[in-house]
PDB file of C-alpha atoms in Angstrom:
ATOM      1  CA  MET J 291     125.295  50.465  61.937  1.00 59.00           C
ATOM      2  CA  ALA J 292     124.142  51.134  58.498  1.00 66.00           C
ATOM      3  CA  THR J 293     127.462  51.728  57.310  1.00 71.00           C
ATOM      4  CA  PRO J 294     129.137  48.212  56.462  1.00 75.00           C
ATOM      5  CA  THR J 295     126.066  47.131  54.649  1.00 71.00           C
ATOM      6  CA  CYS J 296     125.986  50.965  52.735  1.00 73.00           C
ATOM      7  CA  ALA J 297     130.432  49.915  52.207  1.00 74.00           C
ATOM      8  CA  ALA J 298     129.658  46.556  50.520  1.00 78.00           C
ATOM      9  CA  ALA J 299     126.275  47.968  48.351  1.00 79.00           C
ATOM     10  CA  VAL J 300     128.240  47.230  44.784  1.00 84.00           C
ATOM     11  CA  ASN J 301     125.898  50.408  43.735  1.00 86.00           C
ATOM     12  CA  VAL J 302     123.739  53.250  45.555  1.00 89.00           C
ATOM     13  CA  LYS J 303     121.047  51.356  43.792  1.00 88.00           C
ATOM     14  CA  SER J 304     121.141  47.886  46.340  1.00 87.00           C
ATOM     15  CA  GLY J 305     122.658  49.933  48.533  1.00 87.00           C
ATOM     16  CA  LEU J 306     119.367  52.222  48.783  1.00 88.00           C
ATOM     17  CA  ALA J 307     117.206  48.819  49.443  1.00 87.00           C
ATOM     18  CA  GLN J 308     120.055  47.262  52.274  1.00 85.00           C
ATOM     19  CA  LEU J 309     118.934  51.210  54.126  1.00 85.00           C
ATOM     20  CA  ARG J 310     115.102  50.566  53.847  1.00 85.00           C
ATOM     21  CA  PRO J 311     115.294  48.625  57.257  1.00 85.00           C
ATOM     22  CA  PHE J 312     116.480  51.783  59.248  1.00 85.00           C
ATOM     23  CA  TRP J 313     114.092  53.777  57.526  1.00 86.00           C
ATOM     24  CA  ILE J 314     111.801  53.285  60.787  1.00 91.00           C
ATOM     25  CA  LEU J 315     114.176  54.945  62.834  1.00 89.00           C
ATOM     26  CA  ILE J 316     115.070  57.270  61.084  1.00 88.00           C
ATOM     27  CA  VAL J 317     111.496  58.351  60.764  1.00 90.00           C
ATOM     28  CA  ALA J 318     111.461  57.884  64.800  1.00 93.00           C
ATOM     29  CA  SER J 319     113.758  59.966  65.364  1.00 92.00           C
ATOM     30  CA  ALA J 320     112.064  62.738  63.959  1.00 94.00           C
ATOM     31  CA  ALA J 321     109.503  62.834  66.638  1.00 95.00           C
ATOM     32  CA  PRO J 322     111.114  63.955  69.206  1.00 95.00           C
ATOM     33  CA  CYS J 323     112.043  66.928  67.519  1.00 95.00           C
ATOM     34  CA  LEU J 324     108.461  67.485  66.342  1.00 96.00           C
ATOM     35  CA  VAL J 325     107.884  67.285  70.314  1.00 96.00           C
ATOM     36  CA  LEU J 326     110.619  69.440  71.424  1.00 95.00           C
ATOM     37  CA  ALA J 327     109.441  72.351  68.543  1.00 96.00           C
ATOM     38  CA  ALA J 328     105.747  72.424  69.438  1.00 96.00           C
ATOM     39  CA  PHE J 329     106.645  72.475  72.716  1.00 96.00           C
ATOM     40  CA  SER J 330     109.579  74.603  73.170  1.00 95.00           C
ATOM     41  CA  ASP J 331     108.656  77.202  75.169  1.00 95.00           C
ATOM     42  CA  ARG J 332     107.649  74.743  78.828  1.00 94.00           C
ATOM     43  CA  PHE J 333     111.804  73.780  77.623  1.00 93.00           C
ATOM     44  CA  THR J 334     112.584  76.052  78.109  1.00 94.00           C
ATOM     45  CA  GLU J 335     111.383  77.246  80.909  1.00 93.00           C
ATOM     46  CA  LEU J 336     112.061  74.392  82.561  1.00 92.00           C
ATOM     47  CA  LEU J 337     115.622  73.735  81.205  1.00 90.00           C
ATOM     48  CA  LEU J 338     116.670  77.238  81.907  1.00 90.00           C
ATOM     49  CA  GLY J 339     113.785  78.732  83.945  1.00 91.00           C
ATOM     50  CA  PRO J 340     111.451  81.481  82.848  1.00 91.00           C
ATOM     51  CA  ALA J 341     113.720  85.233  81.897  1.00 91.00           C
ATOM     52  CA  PHE J 342     114.763  82.550  79.033  1.00 91.00           C
ATOM     53  CA  ALA J 343     111.143  82.276  78.164  1.00 90.00           C
ATOM     54  CA  GLN J 344     112.126  84.996  74.914  1.00 91.00           C
ATOM     55  CA  SER J 345     115.166  81.432  73.328  1.00 92.00           C
ATOM     56  CA  ALA J 346     112.463  79.222  72.856  1.00 95.00           C
ATOM     57  CA  SER J 347     111.755  80.083  69.254  1.00 95.00           C
ATOM     58  CA  VAL J 348     115.464  79.442  68.539  1.00 95.00           C
ATOM     59  CA  LEU J 349     114.676  75.930  70.707  1.00 94.00           C
ATOM     60  CA  ALA J 350     112.125  75.620  68.387  1.00 96.00           C
ATOM     61  CA  LEU J 351     114.131  76.421  64.636  1.00 96.00           C
ATOM     62  CA  LEU J 352     116.607  73.800  65.824  1.00 95.00           C
ATOM     63  CA  ALA J 353     114.651  71.648  66.509  1.00 95.00           C
ATOM     64  CA  VAL J 354     113.252  71.836  62.847  1.00 95.00           C
ATOM     65  CA  GLY J 355     116.471  72.212  61.069  1.00 93.00           C
ATOM     66  CA  VAL J 356     118.348  69.194  63.062  1.00 93.00           C
ATOM     67  CA  ILE J 357     114.820  67.396  60.939  1.00 94.00           C
ATOM     68  CA  PRO J 358     116.853  67.520  57.295  1.00 92.00           C
ATOM     69  CA  THR J 359     119.559  66.213  58.818  1.00 91.00           C
ATOM     70  CA  ILE J 360     118.305  62.862  60.130  1.00 92.00           C
ATOM     71  CA  PHE J 361     116.911  62.373  56.856  1.00 89.00           C
ATOM     72  CA  ALA J 362     119.628  63.077  54.280  1.00 90.00           C
ATOM     73  CA  GLN J 363     122.340  61.287  56.019  1.00 90.00           C
ATOM     74  CA  PRO J 364     122.068  57.875  55.510  1.00 90.00           C
ATOM     75  CA  VAL J 365     122.090  58.689  51.636  1.00 91.00           C
ATOM     76  CA  ASN J 366     124.535  61.335  52.681  1.00 91.00           C
ATOM     77  CA  MET J 367     127.391  58.062  53.833  1.00 90.00           C
ATOM     78  CA  LEU J 368     126.150  55.663  51.388  1.00 90.00           C
ATOM     79  CA  LEU J 369     126.334  58.146  48.947  1.00 92.00           C
ATOM     80  CA  GLN J 370     129.296  58.633  50.219  1.00 90.00           C
ATOM     81  CA  VAL J 371     130.616  55.343  50.438  1.00 88.00           C
ATOM     82  CA  GLN J 372     129.972  54.952  46.904  1.00 88.00           C
ATOM     83  CA  ASN J 373     133.198  57.358  46.295  1.00 88.00           C
ATOM     84  CA  ARG J 374     130.316  60.010  45.677  1.00 91.00           C
ATOM     85  CA  ASP J 375     132.692  62.384  48.688  1.00 90.00           C
ATOM     86  CA  ALA J 376     134.179  64.969  46.655  1.00 94.00           C
ATOM     87  CA  SER J 377     130.354  66.582  45.636  1.00 93.00           C
ATOM     88  CA  ILE J 378     129.155  65.369  48.656  1.00 94.00           C
ATOM     89  CA  ALA J 379     132.231  67.594  50.714  1.00 94.00           C
ATOM     90  CA  VAL J 380     132.201  70.326  48.006  1.00 96.00           C
ATOM     91  CA  TRP J 381     128.350  70.530  48.549  1.00 95.00           C
ATOM     92  CA  SER J 382     128.743  69.911  52.853  1.00 94.00           C
ATOM     93  CA  THR J 383     131.261  73.416  52.230  1.00 96.00           C
ATOM     94  CA  ILE J 384     128.608  75.100  49.635  1.00 96.00           C
ATOM     95  CA  ALA J 385     126.648  74.699  52.609  1.00 95.00           C
ATOM     96  CA  THR J 386     128.554  75.574  55.395  1.00 95.00           C
ATOM     97  CA  LEU J 387     129.444  78.691  53.696  1.00 96.00           C
ATOM     98  CA  ILE J 388     125.082  79.833  54.057  1.00 95.00           C
ATOM     99  CA  ARG J 389     124.744  79.184  56.435  1.00 95.00           C
ATOM    100  CA  LEU J 390     127.864  81.689  58.284  1.00 96.00           C
ATOM    101  CA  ALA J 391     126.789  84.671  55.481  1.00 96.00           C
ATOM    102  CA  GLY J 392     123.329  83.667  56.663  1.00 94.00           C
ATOM    103  CA  ALA J 393     123.474  83.669  60.362  1.00 94.00           C
ATOM    104  CA  GLY J 394     125.896  87.143  59.735  1.00 93.00           C
ATOM    105  CA  THR J 395     123.306  88.575  57.806  1.00 95.00           C
ATOM    106  CA  LEU J 396     119.726  87.134  59.285  1.00 95.00           C
ATOM    107  CA  GLY J 397     122.002  87.866  62.817  1.00 92.00           C
ATOM    108  CA  ALA J 398     122.092  91.557  62.397  1.00 94.00           C
ATOM    109  CA  PHE J 399     118.033  91.356  61.644  1.00 94.00           C
ATOM    110  CA  LEU J 400     116.828  87.905  63.546  1.00 95.00           C
ATOM    111  CA  GLY J 401     119.279  88.048  66.232  1.00 93.00           C
ATOM    112  CA  ALA J 402     119.524  84.215  67.463  1.00 93.00           C
ATOM    113  CA  ASN J 403     116.304  83.397  65.228  1.00 95.00           C
ATOM    114  CA  GLY J 404     118.810  84.379  62.417  1.00 95.00           C
ATOM    115  CA  GLY J 405     121.801  82.182  63.515  1.00 94.00           C
ATOM    116  CA  ALA J 406     119.223  79.531  63.717  1.00 95.00           C
ATOM    117  CA  ILE J 407     117.550  80.269  60.115  1.00 96.00           C
ATOM    118  CA  SER J 408     120.399  79.775  58.290  1.00 96.00           C
ATOM    119  CA  VAL J 409     121.301  76.294  60.501  1.00 95.00           C
ATOM    120  CA  ILE J 410     117.435  75.314  58.470  1.00 95.00           C
ATOM    121  CA  LEU J 411     118.883  77.062  55.488  1.00 95.00           C
ATOM    122  CA  GLN J 412     122.609  75.175  55.956  1.00 96.00           C
ATOM    123  CA  GLN J 413     119.912  71.594  55.958  1.00 95.00           C
ATOM    124  CA  VAL J 414     117.895  72.994  53.236  1.00 95.00           C
ATOM    125  CA  VAL J 415     121.233  73.163  50.281  1.00 96.00           C
ATOM    126  CA  LEU J 416     122.102  70.473  51.733  1.00 95.00           C
ATOM    127  CA  CYS J 417     119.469  67.745  51.481  1.00 95.00           C
ATOM    128  CA  VAL J 418     118.589  68.686  47.875  1.00 95.00           C
ATOM    129  CA  ALA J 419     122.077  68.822  46.955  1.00 96.00           C
ATOM    130  CA  ILE J 420     121.827  65.494  48.547  1.00 95.00           C
ATOM    131  CA  GLY J 421     119.097  64.772  46.441  1.00 94.00           C
ATOM    132  CA  PHE J 422     120.614  65.699  42.954  1.00 95.00           C
ATOM    133  CA  ILE J 423     124.177  64.030  43.972  1.00 94.00           C
ATOM    134  CA  LEU J 424     122.400  59.874  44.323  1.00 93.00           C
ATOM    135  CA  ARG J 425     119.678  61.299  41.234  1.00 93.00           C
ATOM    136  CA  SER J 426     122.378  61.704  39.223  1.00 92.00           C
ATOM    137  CA  ALA J 427     124.153  58.282  40.140  1.00 90.00           C
ATOM    138  CA  ILE J 428     121.115  56.429  40.156  1.00 90.00           C
ATOM    139  CA  ARG J 429     120.474  57.637  36.805  1.00 88.00           C
ATOM    140  CA  ARG J 430     124.096  56.560  35.472  1.00 83.00           C
ATOM    141  CA  GLY J 431     122.668  53.325  36.667  1.00 70.00           C
ATOM    142  CA  GLY J 432     123.469  52.857  40.683  1.00 55.00           C
ATOM    143  CA  GLU J 433     126.988  52.220  39.038  1.00 54.00           C
ATOM    144  CA  ALA J 434     130.094  54.534  41.657  1.00 47.00           C
TER     145      ALA J 434
END
């Protein structure tokens, strides 16, 4: 929905301005994640039964892990259509490697929770990288 609008933007700054109307939808998208995280024990029991109650923490962590993605995705898309796709690709690869290493390492100690924590690490690393790429683009006058 926002991609054609951002693709038509002449630079990153104007693309951010084009995204402004979509932020209410983006923020609203995070609300179900927070509800799912807060009530993960009830959702887990409802969906999977009491035998899987111990996996509620994994669901809560994964729900929280989605939130950075919700906020980063529109900016990620904007940067890609503004010719920052190589930087995004490099950092997406780095974040994925961090996730895989984290899943293996943390998973050995924390089980499924370790895998879920590695998802959060991946998304936080990617969000921070996108922030730096965005800041760099804005400092350069927003030009592609």
